[in-house]
Amino acid sequence: ELKVEQNPLFLSMQEGKNYTIYCNYSTTSDRLYWYRQDPGKSLESLFVLLSNGAVKQEGRLMASLDTKARLSTLHITAAVHDLSATYFCAVAPMEYGNKLVFGAGTILRVKS
Amino acid sequence: GAVVSQHPSRVICKSGTSVKIECRSLDFQATTMFWYRQFPKQSLMLMATSNEGSKATYEQGVEKDKFLINHASLTLSTLTVTSAHPEDSSFYICSATSSGTITDTQYFGPGTRLTVL
């Protein structure tokens, strides 16, 4: 059974702190996506990771992909309140074509 | 970047009625569109994949007669929830992808919140 597991599912952190969200998946995938969702809103694309060792950074967020370990990380540096949202990873398994399989999501709350 | 719109953004209907949700790609041709539903505080679950000019492919457990999908053009797909019931209340999100791009990125619409009374 295909599984995409995120942890933690809920993260409360203080402004200025660093933390990492993990995304493990159980099948071969050549693409991994990170999305942000604000309450009541749709998904905003953050990163697309296409190859082993890929690392992308945007502002205080940095994502990486290790296809051999089937692991992606989303690292938050010096968190600010505006980063509060739900973060989803999603994989595109080779046998699924264009279909995305989402993790459960990580609810991030950054306290001022 | 690519823009996907959905209409309506919110709809409230009575039990037993049908509701149509539109998903449009505004600045690109979408050969494939996807329909997801999301319950509160849960992840997105793929309902069906829609390819222009052909029948939709439904995921296991999704009733094709209840959730009618039509992808009549390269810029429009519709989802009709027939004989809606309160348990159909959810957030419905579509996404669209254009073949030929390296990443085949899915671009998500803003979502439609359906409430069935």
Coordinates of N, CA, C and O in Angstrom, one line a residue, chain B residues 4-9 19-25 33 35 75-80 94 109-112:
Chain B
V4 N -5.8 28.8 -12.4 CA -6.9 27.9 -12.5 C -8.0 28.6 -11.6 O -7.8 29.0 -10.5
S5 N -9.2 28.7 -12.2 CA -10.3 29.3 -11.4 C -11.4 28.2 -11.2 O -11.5 27.2 -11.9
Q6 N -12.2 28.5 -10.1 CA -13.3 27.6 -9.8 C -14.5 28.5 -9.5 O -14.4 29.6 -9.0
H7 N -15.6 27.9 -9.9 CA -16.9 28.7 -9.6 C -18.0 27.7 -9.3 O -18.1 26.7 -10.1
P8 N -18.8 27.9 -8.3 CA -18.7 29.0 -7.4 C -17.6 28.7 -6.3 O -17.1 27.6 -6.2
S9 N -17.3 29.7 -5.5 CA -16.4 29.5 -4.4 C -17.1 28.9 -3.2 O -16.5 28.2 -2.4
V19 N -25.6 20.0 -7.7 CA -24.8 21.2 -7.7 C -23.6 21.0 -8.7 O -23.0 19.9 -8.8
K20 N -23.4 22.0 -9.5 CA -22.3 21.9 -10.5 C -21.2 22.9 -10.2 O -21.5 24.0 -9.9
I21 N -20.0 22.4 -10.2 CA -18.8 23.2 -9.9 C -18.0 23.2 -11.2 O -17.7 22.2 -11.8
E22 N -17.5 24.4 -11.6 CA -16.7 24.6 -12.8 C -15.3 24.8 -12.4 O -15.0 25.5 -11.5
C23 N -14.4 24.2 -13.2 CA -13.0 24.4 -13.1 C -12.4 24.9 -14.4 O -12.6 24.2 -15.4
R24 N -11.8 26.0 -14.5 CA -11.2 26.6 -15.7 C -9.8 26.9 -15.6 O -9.3 27.4 -14.6
S25 N -9.0 26.5 -16.7 CA -7.6 27.0 -16.8 C -7.7 28.2 -17.6 O -8.2 28.2 -18.7
M33 N -7.3 17.3 -15.9 CA -7.7 18.0 -14.7 C -8.0 16.9 -13.7 O -8.5 15.8 -14.0
W35 N -9.8 16.2 -9.8 CA -10.8 16.7 -8.7 C -10.5 16.0 -7.4 O -10.3 14.8 -7.3
T75 N -10.1 23.8 -21.6 CA -10.0 24.8 -20.5 C -11.1 24.7 -19.5 O -11.1 25.5 -18.5
L76 N -11.9 23.7 -19.6 CA -13.1 23.6 -18.7 C -13.4 22.1 -18.3 O -13.5 21.3 -19.2
S77 N -13.5 21.9 -17.0 CA -14.0 20.6 -16.5 C -15.1 21.0 -15.5 O -15.0 22.0 -14.8
T78 N -16.1 20.1 -15.4 CA -17.2 20.4 -14.5 C -17.4 19.1 -13.6 O -17.2 18.0 -14.1
L79 N -17.7 19.4 -12.3 CA -18.1 18.3 -11.4 C -19.5 18.6 -10.9 O -19.8 19.7 -10.4
T80 N -20.4 17.6 -11.2 CA -21.7 17.8 -10.7 C -22.0 16.8 -9.6 O -21.8 15.5 -9.8
C94 N -10.1 21.6 -7.6 CA -9.6 21.0 -8.9 C -8.2 21.5 -9.1 O -7.7 22.4 -8.5
G109 N -6.9 25.1 -8.3 CA -7.9 26.1 -8.2 C -8.1 26.6 -6.8 O -7.6 26.0 -5.8
P110 N -8.9 27.6 -6.6 CA -9.1 28.2 -5.2 C -10.0 27.4 -4.3 O -10.2 27.6 -3.1
G111 N -10.7 26.4 -4.9 CA -11.6 25.5 -4.1 C -13.0 26.0 -4.1 O -13.3 27.2 -4.3
T112 N -13.9 25.1 -3.9 CA -15.4 25.3 -3.7 C -15.8 24.7 -2.4 O -15.7 23.5 -2.3

